[in-house]
Amino acid sequence: MPVTKTESLMTDSLKDAAAGGLIALALFSLMIGMKAEVASGLGGQLGIEYRWGAVALAVAIVFAGRLFLNLFVWKAEKPATQSIGSLLPKASSFSGLGKYAMPIFLVLAVVLPFILVSWLGTRGSRQYLDLAILVTTYVMLGWGLNIVVGLAGLLDLGYVAFYAVGAYSYALLAQYFGFSFWICLPLAGILAAFWGIILGFPVLRLRGDYLAIVTLAFGEIIRVVLLNWYDFTGGPDGLSGIPRPSFFGLEFSRGEGGFADFFGLKYNSIHRIIFLYYLILIMALVTNFVTMRLRKLPVGRAWEALREDEIACRSLGINTTNTKLTAFALGAMFGGFAGSFFATRQGFISPESFTFIESAVILAIVVLGGLGSQIGVVIAAVVMIGGFEFFRGLEEYRMLVFGLLMVGIMVWKPRGLISTRTPSISLSGKAKGISADLVQEGHG
């Protein structure tokens, strides 16, 4: 009796799901099944807690998930994602709302501290203001990396190196020369841009995966140097006592001559947190403004031409060397600015804060938001960084939940949350959004 197409599909899907379940069993047996614990009643001896029920649940989820995806998405004649996509509104229907999205986000960002303080009080709002500062920092980093990856099409896996250069530049200049934050801020950006040019020169002829490997190596080189140059950077001990920024010379300290005393306010530690929030918000907005202005200039159009086709870009007479170097330098400069803010916000930095996972998170924000999309970076940063903090209560399971959400987003929107791009220039002056399917992803 011949096997029908439906039976063949079910058989292949079950085999694939079973293989996925076996791989999950091998991985989760160590990751979830065994948990090391210190037994307090046995003199602090180290013991192992076995959780095979959790392993069975995780394997069942993987098996059911792969079976569902095979039957209804990957191997189906009509994928369910197409049916769901046909029910959702088209991107063109939201084109009129795009111009209102940025003003709404901006107004919400400006009034956020006042809403939180009036709603939760000064003590209850501290946690959420810190989270807002963290999210805004990653928004700025995402906008900086978007120049390199989204506009120029150069895959950079070592962006955290410029973040580290900016942080250590401010910390070392403040420690050895006593410079204030406002003097160190531009110097940190200049030094990070200088290192961006240094990275750009050796990789001018590299493209695609080779470029990604070299940038990854560069990020690790910077981290290893910071870790081993103990006399200069403090090594694994890091640098502490980094000075805080002042408000036009007014320190956020208790007593006479401080910020609260000058404005006749009752001293509250929340004042410094609100100031830091508005400081990173202004820095992020400046990054966005400069990026959008540069995108409409010849250098910005050269970036996008380089992303589309480097050979055609050269045939048009565009200097690809200068184009790549400007992209690396400007992206690195904004990373350096964000790094200097990170140092002054934390008051302490160490090489452990600048690992590869930071580069991966920033790159994921850019890709999930949509390459070249500024508002997409904002949405992705809020979802990824804010959501990551809210899942902190799940302990070791939060990374699994986080990974599942990322997989779901990439299955649903493989080109990013905001896949439609607005052209930098048009003949009519009233350009509509271009679908991401018509735009190259860029190969460096």
Tab-separated table of C-alpha atoms in Angstrom:
chain	number	residue	atom	x	y	z
A	1	MET	CA	0.000	0.000	0.000
A	2	PRO	CA	1.589	3.343	-1.036
A	3	VAL	CA	2.460	5.803	1.675
A	4	THR	CA	0.442	8.978	1.462
A	5	LYS	CA	2.022	12.406	1.559
A	6	THR	CA	0.467	13.137	4.939
A	7	GLU	CA	1.853	9.935	6.472
A	8	SER	CA	5.300	10.685	5.045
A	9	LEU	CA	5.179	14.184	6.481
A	10	MET	CA	4.178	12.840	9.897
A	11	THR	CA	6.938	10.194	9.825
A	12	ASP	CA	9.658	12.688	8.860
A	13	SER	CA	8.413	15.175	11.443
A	14	LEU	CA	8.406	12.538	14.202
A	15	LYS	CA	11.959	11.473	13.310
A	16	ASP	CA	13.184	15.063	13.356
A	17	ALA	CA	11.388	15.803	16.633
A	18	ALA	CA	12.821	12.629	18.195
A	19	ALA	CA	16.335	13.639	17.126
A	20	GLY	CA	15.802	17.067	18.645
A	21	GLY	CA	14.525	15.461	21.834
A	22	LEU	CA	17.627	13.247	22.110
A	23	ILE	CA	19.925	16.249	21.657
A	24	ALA	CA	17.936	18.149	24.275
A	25	LEU	CA	18.207	15.178	26.653
A	26	ALA	CA	21.996	15.110	26.250
A	27	LEU	CA	22.308	18.845	26.859
A	28	PHE	CA	19.724	19.317	29.601
A	29	SER	CA	20.903	16.304	31.614
A	30	LEU	CA	23.906	18.394	32.649
A	31	MET	CA	22.465	21.892	32.375
A	32	ILE	CA	19.216	21.279	34.244
A	33	GLY	CA	19.298	17.740	35.615
A	34	MET	CA	22.170	18.258	38.071
A	35	LYS	CA	22.485	21.330	40.280
A	36	ALA	CA	25.392	21.863	42.644
A	37	GLU	CA	24.390	22.959	46.154
A	38	VAL	CA	26.248	23.593	49.380
A	39	ALA	CA	24.761	21.513	52.182
A	40	SER	CA	24.560	23.797	55.213
A	41	GLY	CA	23.908	20.962	57.625
A	42	LEU	CA	26.957	18.954	56.546
A	43	GLY	CA	29.702	21.438	57.268
A	44	GLY	CA	29.431	23.191	53.926
A	45	GLN	CA	29.972	20.076	51.820
A	46	LEU	CA	29.186	20.291	48.121
A	47	GLY	CA	26.298	18.126	46.972
A	48	ILE	CA	24.345	17.524	43.779
A	49	GLU	CA	20.585	17.870	43.475
A	50	TYR	CA	19.053	15.768	40.697
A	51	ARG	CA	16.056	17.232	38.861
A	52	TRP	CA	15.048	14.669	36.265
A	53	GLY	CA	11.457	15.883	36.232
A	54	ALA	CA	12.598	19.264	34.940
A	55	VAL	CA	14.732	17.524	32.305
A	56	ALA	CA	11.749	15.456	31.145
A	57	LEU	CA	9.627	18.609	30.889
A	58	ALA	CA	12.299	20.422	28.865
A	59	VAL	CA	12.730	17.454	26.497
A	60	ALA	CA	8.956	17.209	26.036
A	61	ILE	CA	8.788	20.924	25.167
A	62	VAL	CA	11.577	20.551	22.604
A	63	PHE	CA	9.948	17.455	21.075
A	64	ALA	CA	6.511	19.076	20.850
A	65	GLY	CA	7.950	22.328	19.538
A	66	ARG	CA	9.941	20.726	16.731
A	67	LEU	CA	7.002	18.479	15.813
A	68	PHE	CA	4.692	21.492	15.594
A	69	LEU	CA	7.184	23.501	13.532
A	70	ASN	CA	7.779	20.608	11.132
A	71	LEU	CA	4.095	19.904	10.615
A	72	PHE	CA	2.828	23.448	10.325
A	73	VAL	CA	5.796	25.663	9.369
A	74	TRP	CA	8.973	24.074	7.970
A	75	LYS	CA	7.622	21.137	5.928
A	76	ALA	CA	4.015	22.182	5.403
A	77	GLU	CA	2.789	23.035	1.904
A	78	LYS	CA	1.213	26.194	3.276
A	79	PRO	CA	3.139	27.336	6.385
A	80	ALA	CA	1.068	28.580	9.273
A	81	THR	CA	3.217	31.699	9.412
A	82	GLN	CA	1.843	32.746	6.038
A	83	SER	CA	-1.724	32.259	7.229
A	84	ILE	CA	-1.049	34.239	10.390
A	85	GLY	CA	0.773	36.897	8.383
A	86	SER	CA	-2.230	37.308	6.073
A	87	LEU	CA	-4.449	37.992	9.090
A	88	LEU	CA	-2.130	40.649	10.471
A	89	PRO	CA	-2.247	44.200	9.096
A	90	LYS	CA	0.243	44.911	6.344
A	91	ALA	CA	3.250	47.098	7.046
A	92	SER	CA	1.948	49.690	4.594
A	93	SER	CA	-1.077	50.268	6.825
A	94	PHE	CA	1.250	51.446	9.586
A	95	SER	CA	3.256	53.772	7.355
A	96	GLY	CA	1.191	56.726	8.490
A	97	LEU	CA	1.870	55.882	12.123
A	98	GLY	CA	5.641	55.685	11.652
A	99	LYS	CA	6.128	59.433	11.785
A	100	TYR	CA	4.269	59.574	15.112
A	101	ALA	CA	6.168	56.690	16.744
A	102	MET	CA	9.366	58.604	17.466
A	103	PRO	CA	7.628	61.676	19.009
A	104	ILE	CA	5.507	59.401	21.211
A	105	PHE	CA	8.565	57.466	22.406
A	106	LEU	CA	10.421	60.743	23.000
A	107	VAL	CA	7.637	62.301	25.084
A	108	LEU	CA	7.283	59.082	27.085
A	109	ALA	CA	11.033	58.967	27.700
A	110	VAL	CA	11.120	62.587	28.898
A	111	VAL	CA	8.254	62.260	31.389
A	112	LEU	CA	9.123	58.720	32.555
A	113	PRO	CA	11.040	59.730	35.749
A	114	PHE	CA	8.207	61.990	36.898
A	115	ILE	CA	5.622	59.271	36.263
A	116	LEU	CA	7.626	56.669	38.176
A	117	VAL	CA	8.395	58.951	41.138
A	118	SER	CA	4.791	60.150	41.475
A	119	TRP	CA	3.437	56.601	41.125
A	120	LEU	CA	5.951	54.499	43.099
A	121	GLY	CA	7.711	57.107	45.229
A	122	THR	CA	11.432	57.789	45.346
A	123	ARG	CA	12.327	54.434	46.858
A	124	GLY	CA	10.098	52.284	44.672
A	125	SER	CA	11.058	54.039	41.436
A	126	ARG	CA	14.816	53.552	41.920
A	127	GLN	CA	14.800	50.042	40.445
A	128	TYR	CA	12.862	51.033	37.338
A	129	LEU	CA	14.921	54.158	36.748
A	130	ASP	CA	18.088	52.049	36.861
A	131	LEU	CA	16.477	49.690	34.350
A	132	ALA	CA	15.517	52.645	32.121
A	133	ILE	CA	19.131	53.860	32.222
A	134	LEU	CA	20.367	50.394	31.248
A	135	VAL	CA	17.877	50.114	28.379
A	136	THR	CA	18.754	53.593	27.079
A	137	THR	CA	22.458	52.713	27.204
A	138	TYR	CA	21.825	49.683	25.007
A	139	VAL	CA	19.688	51.802	22.682
A	140	MET	CA	22.670	54.125	22.209
A	141	LEU	CA	24.997	51.160	21.648
A	142	GLY	CA	22.534	49.673	19.170
A	143	TRP	CA	22.331	52.932	17.223
A	144	GLY	CA	26.125	53.109	17.125
A	145	LEU	CA	26.467	49.527	15.875
A	146	ASN	CA	23.658	50.132	13.401
A	147	ILE	CA	26.005	52.419	11.460
A	148	VAL	CA	28.465	49.568	10.963
A	149	VAL	CA	26.081	46.626	10.528
A	150	GLY	CA	22.781	48.123	9.423
A	151	LEU	CA	23.945	50.904	7.108
A	152	ALA	CA	27.400	49.817	5.904
A	153	GLY	CA	26.714	46.068	6.022
A	154	LEU	CA	29.928	45.243	7.922
A	155	LEU	CA	29.393	42.401	10.388
A	156	ASP	CA	31.130	43.453	13.622
A	157	LEU	CA	31.287	40.909	16.472
A	158	GLY	CA	33.769	42.890	18.557
A	159	TYR	CA	31.840	46.098	19.175
A	160	VAL	CA	32.224	45.688	22.933
A	161	ALA	CA	35.937	46.516	22.466
A	162	PHE	CA	35.087	50.170	21.723
A	163	TYR	CA	32.684	50.151	24.660
A	164	ALA	CA	35.586	49.011	26.859
A	165	VAL	CA	37.995	51.574	25.363
A	166	GLY	CA	35.575	54.381	26.215
A	167	ALA	CA	35.035	53.137	29.766
A	168	TYR	CA	38.722	52.635	30.549
A	169	SER	CA	39.687	55.911	28.841
A	170	TYR	CA	37.458	57.874	31.182
A	171	ALA	CA	38.451	55.883	34.270
A	172	LEU	CA	42.208	56.193	33.596
A	173	LEU	CA	42.102	59.865	32.592
A	174	ALA	CA	40.121	60.678	35.721
A	175	GLN	CA	42.467	58.617	37.921
A	176	TYR	CA	45.838	59.776	36.582
A	177	PHE	CA	45.061	63.335	35.492
A	178	GLY	CA	42.013	64.258	37.557
A	179	PHE	CA	39.906	65.172	34.509
A	180	SER	CA	36.163	65.593	34.976
A	181	PHE	CA	33.525	63.631	33.128
A	182	TRP	CA	32.774	66.450	30.703
A	183	ILE	CA	36.417	66.644	29.623
A	184	CYS	CA	36.849	62.879	29.397
A	185	LEU	CA	33.634	62.301	27.441
A	186	PRO	CA	34.876	63.685	24.077
A	187	LEU	CA	38.350	62.239	24.692
A	188	ALA	CA	36.865	58.781	25.235
A	189	GLY	CA	34.944	59.042	21.964
A	190	ILE	CA	38.039	60.204	20.074
A	191	LEU	CA	40.175	57.380	21.470
A	192	ALA	CA	37.501	54.803	20.630
A	193	ALA	CA	37.243	56.202	17.077
A	194	PHE	CA	41.035	55.948	16.800
A	195	TRP	CA	40.851	52.255	17.709
A	196	GLY	CA	38.025	51.864	15.201
A	197	ILE	CA	40.346	53.132	12.466
A	198	ILE	CA	43.086	50.786	13.697
A	199	LEU	CA	40.637	47.889	13.384
A	200	GLY	CA	39.423	49.114	10.003
A	201	PHE	CA	42.786	49.140	8.242
A	202	PRO	CA	43.644	45.403	8.582
A	203	VAL	CA	40.139	44.265	7.577
A	204	LEU	CA	39.603	46.438	4.500
A	205	ARG	CA	39.876	43.457	2.162
A	206	LEU	CA	37.893	41.037	4.329
A	207	ARG	CA	34.216	40.310	3.867
A	208	GLY	CA	31.477	38.228	5.424
A	209	ASP	CA	32.519	35.506	7.866
A	210	TYR	CA	36.210	36.451	7.707
A	211	LEU	CA	35.402	40.014	8.750
A	212	ALA	CA	33.278	38.727	11.628
A	213	ILE	CA	36.096	36.456	12.874
A	214	VAL	CA	38.660	39.282	12.828
A	215	THR	CA	36.367	41.704	14.681
A	216	LEU	CA	35.615	38.983	17.234
A	217	ALA	CA	39.352	38.456	17.731
A	218	PHE	CA	39.868	42.207	18.132
A	219	GLY	CA	37.287	42.353	20.901
A	220	GLU	CA	38.943	39.470	22.717
A	221	ILE	CA	42.400	41.040	22.308
A	222	ILE	CA	41.216	44.229	24.003
A	223	ARG	CA	39.673	42.250	26.868
A	224	VAL	CA	42.804	40.119	27.372
A	225	VAL	CA	45.031	43.215	27.370
A	226	LEU	CA	42.824	44.864	29.986
A	227	LEU	CA	42.900	41.666	32.025
A	228	ASN	CA	46.687	41.190	31.985
A	229	TRP	CA	48.072	44.747	32.036
A	230	TYR	CA	47.743	44.866	35.803
A	231	ASP	CA	49.941	47.885	36.515
A	232	PHE	CA	47.976	50.133	34.179
A	233	THR	CA	44.395	48.835	34.094
A	234	GLY	CA	44.186	47.066	37.446
A	235	GLY	CA	43.790	43.693	35.753
A	236	PRO	CA	40.993	41.494	37.116
A	237	ASP	CA	40.663	43.800	40.140
A	238	GLY	CA	39.351	46.560	37.887
A	239	LEU	CA	39.231	50.273	38.617
A	240	SER	CA	37.140	51.712	41.424
A	241	GLY	CA	36.400	55.152	42.769
A	242	ILE	CA	35.515	56.548	39.324
A	243	PRO	CA	34.183	60.094	39.822
A	244	ARG	CA	30.546	60.886	39.160
A	245	PRO	CA	29.445	63.613	36.739
A	246	SER	CA	28.324	66.958	38.141
A	247	PHE	CA	25.540	69.283	37.047
A	248	PHE	CA	27.453	72.381	35.910
A	249	GLY	CA	29.844	71.950	38.831
A	250	LEU	CA	27.155	71.042	41.377
A	251	GLU	CA	27.783	67.698	43.040
A	252	PHE	CA	24.880	65.472	44.054
A	253	SER	CA	26.010	65.359	47.661
A	254	ARG	CA	24.408	66.088	50.982
A	255	GLY	CA	25.191	69.392	52.644
A	256	GLU	CA	26.018	72.913	51.657
A	257	GLY	CA	27.003	73.607	48.057
A	258	GLY	CA	25.340	70.516	46.624
A	259	PHE	CA	22.674	70.243	43.943
A	260	ALA	CA	19.771	70.075	46.394
A	261	ASP	CA	21.105	72.967	48.487
A	262	PHE	CA	21.620	75.210	45.441
A	263	PHE	CA	18.043	74.715	44.186
A	264	GLY	CA	16.496	74.751	47.667
A	265	LEU	CA	15.412	71.102	47.534
A	266	LYS	CA	15.422	68.450	50.197
A	267	TYR	CA	18.351	66.116	49.600
A	268	ASN	CA	17.404	62.842	47.965
A	269	SER	CA	19.643	60.285	46.292
A	270	ILE	CA	17.096	59.928	43.490
A	271	HIS	CA	18.257	63.286	42.081
A	272	ARG	CA	21.511	61.757	40.845
A	273	ILE	CA	19.684	58.804	39.282
A	274	ILE	CA	17.309	61.109	37.405
A	275	PHE	CA	20.254	63.213	36.232
A	276	LEU	CA	22.047	60.121	34.933
A	277	TYR	CA	18.878	59.050	33.129
A	278	TYR	CA	18.517	62.377	31.335
A	279	LEU	CA	22.248	62.404	30.579
A	280	ILE	CA	22.188	59.056	28.757
A	281	LEU	CA	18.890	60.028	27.097
A	282	ILE	CA	20.463	63.175	25.640
A	283	MET	CA	23.547	61.224	24.529
A	284	ALA	CA	21.343	58.626	22.816
A	285	LEU	CA	19.267	61.310	21.080
A	286	VAL	CA	22.436	63.000	19.825
A	287	THR	CA	23.568	59.622	18.458
A	288	ASN	CA	20.254	59.204	16.656
A	289	PHE	CA	20.304	62.755	15.280
A	290	VAL	CA	23.846	62.462	13.944
A	291	THR	CA	23.131	59.038	12.416
A	292	MET	CA	20.005	60.229	10.625
A	293	ARG	CA	21.746	63.337	9.308
A	294	LEU	CA	24.765	61.356	8.101
A	295	ARG	CA	22.492	58.860	6.384
A	296	LYS	CA	21.201	61.589	4.061
A	297	LEU	CA	24.682	62.895	3.278
A	298	PRO	CA	26.927	61.426	0.550
A	299	VAL	CA	28.831	59.363	3.125
A	300	GLY	CA	25.578	57.791	4.321
A	301	ARG	CA	24.496	56.910	0.803
A	302	ALA	CA	27.983	55.480	0.244
A	303	TRP	CA	27.480	53.224	3.291
A	304	GLU	CA	24.230	51.891	1.894
A	305	ALA	CA	25.788	51.421	-1.550
A	306	LEU	CA	28.608	49.443	0.093
A	307	ARG	CA	26.052	47.283	1.870
A	308	GLU	CA	24.141	46.538	-1.345
A	309	ASP	CA	27.091	45.659	-3.603
A	310	GLU	CA	30.746	46.496	-2.973
A	311	ILE	CA	31.783	45.818	-6.580
A	312	ALA	CA	29.110	48.134	-7.953
A	313	CYS	CA	30.090	50.660	-5.287
A	314	ARG	CA	33.667	50.672	-6.589
A	315	SER	CA	32.527	50.926	-10.193
A	316	LEU	CA	30.676	54.136	-9.301
A	317	GLY	CA	33.944	55.681	-8.157
A	318	ILE	CA	33.240	55.493	-4.416
A	319	ASN	CA	36.320	55.098	-2.244
A	320	THR	CA	35.413	51.956	-0.328
A	321	THR	CA	38.445	52.306	1.926
A	322	ASN	CA	37.349	55.658	3.305
A	323	THR	CA	33.736	54.488	3.428
A	324	LYS	CA	34.579	51.498	5.617
A	325	LEU	CA	36.897	53.497	7.850
A	326	THR	CA	34.297	56.214	8.463
A	327	ALA	CA	31.707	53.579	9.378
A	328	PHE	CA	34.074	51.856	11.827
A	329	ALA	CA	35.284	55.148	13.308
A	330	LEU	CA	31.849	56.713	13.834
A	331	GLY	CA	30.338	53.524	15.216
A	332	ALA	CA	33.307	53.137	17.565
A	333	MET	CA	33.039	56.774	18.673
A	334	PHE	CA	29.459	56.362	19.868
A	335	GLY	CA	30.459	53.106	21.584
A	336	GLY	CA	33.200	55.046	23.390
A	337	PHE	CA	30.710	57.689	24.524
A	338	ALA	CA	28.446	54.963	25.923
A	339	GLY	CA	31.432	53.325	27.626
A	340	SER	CA	32.417	56.523	29.414
A	341	PHE	CA	28.848	56.878	30.692
A	342	PHE	CA	28.880	53.243	31.846
A	343	ALA	CA	32.054	53.884	33.839
A	344	THR	CA	30.706	56.977	35.584
A	345	ARG	CA	27.364	55.310	36.293
A	346	GLN	CA	28.878	52.174	37.809
A	347	GLY	CA	31.783	53.825	39.600
A	348	PHE	CA	33.681	50.568	39.042
A	349	ILE	CA	34.739	48.721	35.880
A	350	SER	CA	36.554	45.451	35.227
A	351	PRO	CA	37.245	43.289	32.139
A	352	GLU	CA	34.359	40.998	33.117
A	353	SER	CA	31.945	43.732	32.034
A	354	PHE	CA	33.179	43.607	28.422
A	355	THR	CA	32.915	39.984	27.349
A	356	PHE	CA	31.762	38.650	23.993
A	357	ILE	CA	28.223	38.177	25.282
A	358	GLU	CA	27.861	41.977	25.385
A	359	SER	CA	28.727	42.213	21.688
A	360	ALA	CA	26.271	39.409	20.967
A	361	VAL	CA	23.475	41.177	22.850
A	362	ILE	CA	24.090	44.494	21.061
A	363	LEU	CA	24.212	42.743	17.681
A	364	ALA	CA	21.015	40.851	18.521
A	365	ILE	CA	19.298	44.161	19.310
A	366	VAL	CA	20.277	45.535	15.899
A	367	VAL	CA	19.270	42.381	13.992
A	368	LEU	CA	15.997	41.780	15.847
A	369	GLY	CA	15.019	45.424	15.561
A	370	GLY	CA	15.684	45.432	11.830
A	371	LEU	CA	18.958	46.307	10.119
A	372	GLY	CA	19.062	50.035	9.465
A	373	SER	CA	15.940	50.796	11.530
A	374	GLN	CA	16.360	53.304	14.352
A	375	ILE	CA	12.951	52.759	15.940
A	376	GLY	CA	13.437	49.005	15.610
A	377	VAL	CA	16.562	49.235	17.793
A	378	VAL	CA	14.520	51.012	20.481
A	379	ILE	CA	11.797	48.364	20.472
A	380	ALA	CA	14.306	45.492	20.474
A	381	ALA	CA	16.304	47.029	23.345
A	382	VAL	CA	13.166	47.484	25.445
A	383	VAL	CA	12.042	43.904	24.749
A	384	MET	CA	15.433	42.244	25.181
A	385	ILE	CA	17.024	44.202	28.026
A	386	GLY	CA	13.821	45.090	29.870
A	387	GLY	CA	12.350	41.629	29.380
A	388	PHE	CA	15.610	39.999	30.436
A	389	GLU	CA	15.445	41.849	33.770
A	390	PHE	CA	11.824	40.907	34.355
A	391	PHE	CA	12.694	37.228	33.792
A	392	ARG	CA	15.424	37.436	36.439
A	393	GLY	CA	13.145	35.686	38.928
A	394	LEU	CA	13.276	32.507	36.821
A	395	GLU	CA	16.929	32.020	37.847
A	396	GLU	CA	18.707	29.582	35.501
A	397	TYR	CA	15.607	29.091	33.324
A	398	ARG	CA	15.501	32.708	32.189
A	399	MET	CA	18.161	32.137	29.514
A	400	LEU	CA	16.072	29.287	28.086
A	401	VAL	CA	12.971	31.478	28.044
A	402	PHE	CA	14.994	34.296	26.544
A	403	GLY	CA	16.342	32.008	23.810
A	404	LEU	CA	12.870	30.662	23.008
A	405	LEU	CA	11.530	34.192	22.634
A	406	MET	CA	14.375	35.124	20.286
A	407	VAL	CA	13.757	32.004	18.180
A	408	GLY	CA	10.055	32.853	18.044
A	409	ILE	CA	10.746	36.388	16.884
A	410	MET	CA	13.154	35.242	14.184
A	411	VAL	CA	10.660	32.621	12.924
A	412	TRP	CA	7.866	35.191	12.859
A	413	LYS	CA	9.906	38.169	11.612
A	414	PRO	CA	13.194	36.885	10.112
A	415	ARG	CA	14.091	40.363	8.833
A	416	GLY	CA	13.554	42.029	12.210
A	417	LEU	CA	10.639	43.667	13.962
A	418	ILE	CA	10.782	46.707	11.661
A	419	SER	CA	11.634	45.283	8.261
A	420	THR	CA	10.451	48.207	6.132
A	421	ARG	CA	13.110	50.798	5.354
A	422	THR	CA	12.708	54.416	4.391
A	423	PRO	CA	15.007	55.350	1.481
A	424	SER	CA	17.649	57.951	2.254
A	425	ILE	CA	16.788	59.992	-0.841
A	426	SER	CA	14.116	59.881	-3.544
A	427	LEU	CA	13.314	61.765	-6.718
A	428	SER	CA	9.725	62.539	-5.773
A	429	GLY	CA	10.516	63.765	-2.261
A	430	LYS	CA	7.716	61.631	-0.819
A	431	ALA	CA	9.292	58.205	-0.522
A	432	LYS	CA	7.371	55.264	0.862
A	433	GLY	CA	8.899	52.464	2.863
A	434	ILE	CA	10.831	49.776	0.987
A	435	SER	CA	10.258	46.156	1.927
A	436	ALA	CA	13.292	44.441	3.405
A	437	ASP	CA	12.905	41.682	0.811
A	438	LEU	CA	14.141	44.158	-1.799
A	439	VAL	CA	17.193	45.221	0.236
A	440	GLN	CA	20.448	43.323	0.615
A	441	GLU	CA	21.520	42.312	4.107
A	442	GLY	CA	25.157	43.195	3.397
A	443	HIS	CA	28.165	40.940	3.501
A	444	GLY	CA	30.928	43.388	4.454
